[in-house]
Amino acid sequence: MKVFITRIISEQGRRLLEEAGVEIMEWKEQRPLSRDELIANCLQCDALLSVSTRLDADFFDACSHLKVIALHSVGFDHVDIAAATSLNIPVGNTPGVLSTATADTAFLLMLATSRKAFYLHKTIEKGEWGFFEPTANLGIELRAKTLGVYGLGKIGLEMARCCKAAFGMKIIYHNRTRNQEAEQELNAKWLPFEDLLQQSDVITVHTALTPETEGKFGRTAFNLMKSTAIFINTARGAIHQEEDLIKALEEGEIWGAGLDVTNPEPMRSNHPLLNMPNVAVLPHIGSATQETRASMSELAARNVIAALKGLQIPFPVNPEVYTRGL
Ligand code: DGY
């Protein structure tokens, strides 16, 4: 049995595959593979362990023989799940293990934005650390402020816990369904979306990218937010509208923004957001810790191994492939 892996992954996951007797073919070049290269490699394998590779209906038509697609991510917006399901191919993801690392990144961006940290670091490099002015470089304090979580699932809950523990922040949130755990543990309060926008000092986005959430943070949303508010997105860049975000910052509709995700990715090096004082941008490193990437590689490997043994995969995003026709 053979698996094709589209990028080099952590040793821990590779070891699990080897111990299970799965042969590994991996893409080692420092560039994304082309569609033809992806299909040619998959045609020689029984399983695909996919890192950041778009998989659409045409891909599934060409590779309908695959026994499993194991994603090296919790998000699966880059995969045509309906196409996989129609071919009875289970798709697995890596839930849970990246919640704390991603929440840490959101917390880091919130603090960095509130104190203009990334921008001020650049001023030192440019030789601009000069005369001290008591009213220059002023940030915003976070103690006892209100955190608005858009998408209070596992990652949002971790971010809310950090903000409550560190700064005693009040937690409000908007979800399709209520999060009882957060309501009990953190006294979090559910609000309609517009109220969340109006009442939050910091809005942090932790929802999946879906047709409902795509472009959700645009002109109308920024308009409703406080002029002192900070917008944080560590989920997916397509959830905010970048041109509208720039305008909202330029026109003072909101105060600052911290982004770990942009639209598109990678962000171009001369992007206007990179030169704004109250903005902090990172290159999608939410889950990028040694511990988390090791765990993600293990979960992805476990999905591959189970499928190749003819078992149900432990972390399916389309479990209906196992229940249809029963
Ligand atoms: C995920 O797992 O979805 C993270 O965004 C890393 O890509």
PDB file of C-alpha atoms in Angstrom, residues 1 20 22 46-47 66-70 88-92 299-319 321-323:
ATOM      1  CA  MET A   1       0.000   0.000   0.000  1.00  0.00           C
ATOM      2  CA  ALA A  20       2.177   0.359   9.613  1.00  0.00           C
ATOM      3  CA  VAL A  22       2.704   1.967   4.259  1.00  0.00           C
ATOM      4  CA  ASP A  46      -3.688   4.110  -2.915  1.00  0.00           C
ATOM      5  CA  ALA A  47      -3.987   7.130  -0.605  1.00  0.00           C
ATOM      6  CA  LEU A  66      -8.055   6.662  -3.990  1.00  0.00           C
ATOM      7  CA  LYS A  67      -9.083   4.931  -0.764  1.00  0.00           C
ATOM      8  CA  VAL A  68      -8.732   8.060   1.381  1.00  0.00           C
ATOM      9  CA  ILE A  69      -7.781  11.731   1.318  1.00  0.00           C
ATOM     10  CA  ALA A  70      -6.065  12.627   4.596  1.00  0.00           C
ATOM     11  CA  ASN A  88     -17.381   7.192  -1.595  1.00  0.00           C
ATOM     12  CA  ILE A  89     -13.889   8.500  -0.811  1.00  0.00           C
ATOM     13  CA  PRO A  90     -13.498   9.339   2.882  1.00  0.00           C
ATOM     14  CA  VAL A  91     -11.825  12.679   3.589  1.00  0.00           C
ATOM     15  CA  GLY A  92     -10.159  13.135   6.987  1.00  0.00           C
ATOM     16  CA  LEU A 299      -3.668  12.396  12.910  1.00  0.00           C
ATOM     17  CA  ALA A 300      -3.309  12.528   9.131  1.00  0.00           C
ATOM     18  CA  ALA A 301      -1.232   9.327   9.203  1.00  0.00           C
ATOM     19  CA  ARG A 302      -3.863   7.599  11.374  1.00  0.00           C
ATOM     20  CA  ASN A 303      -6.537   8.513   8.808  1.00  0.00           C
ATOM     21  CA  VAL A 304      -4.406   6.962   6.029  1.00  0.00           C
ATOM     22  CA  ILE A 305      -3.567   3.798   7.981  1.00  0.00           C
ATOM     23  CA  ALA A 306      -7.174   3.119   9.007  1.00  0.00           C
ATOM     24  CA  ALA A 307      -8.460   3.497   5.444  1.00  0.00           C
ATOM     25  CA  LEU A 308      -5.738   1.277   4.000  1.00  0.00           C
ATOM     26  CA  LYS A 309      -6.670  -1.397   6.567  1.00  0.00           C
ATOM     27  CA  GLY A 310     -10.266  -1.190   5.370  1.00  0.00           C
ATOM     28  CA  LEU A 311     -11.411   0.487   8.595  1.00  0.00           C
ATOM     29  CA  GLN A 312     -13.418   3.649   9.185  1.00  0.00           C
ATOM     30  CA  ILE A 313     -11.035   6.613   9.459  1.00  0.00           C
ATOM     31  CA  PRO A 314     -10.925   8.210  12.932  1.00  0.00           C
ATOM     32  CA  PHE A 315     -11.433  11.843  11.833  1.00  0.00           C
ATOM     33  CA  PRO A 316     -13.807  11.921   8.844  1.00  0.00           C
ATOM     34  CA  VAL A 317     -15.320  15.164   7.532  1.00  0.00           C
ATOM     35  CA  ASN A 318     -17.748  13.193   5.334  1.00  0.00           C
ATOM     36  CA  PRO A 319     -18.819  10.339   7.669  1.00  0.00           C
ATOM     37  CA  VAL A 321     -19.600   7.659   3.164  1.00  0.00           C
ATOM     38  CA  TYR A 322     -19.845   5.010   5.899  1.00  0.00           C
ATOM     39  CA  THR A 323     -23.555   5.218   6.618  1.00  0.00           C
TER      40      THR A 323
END
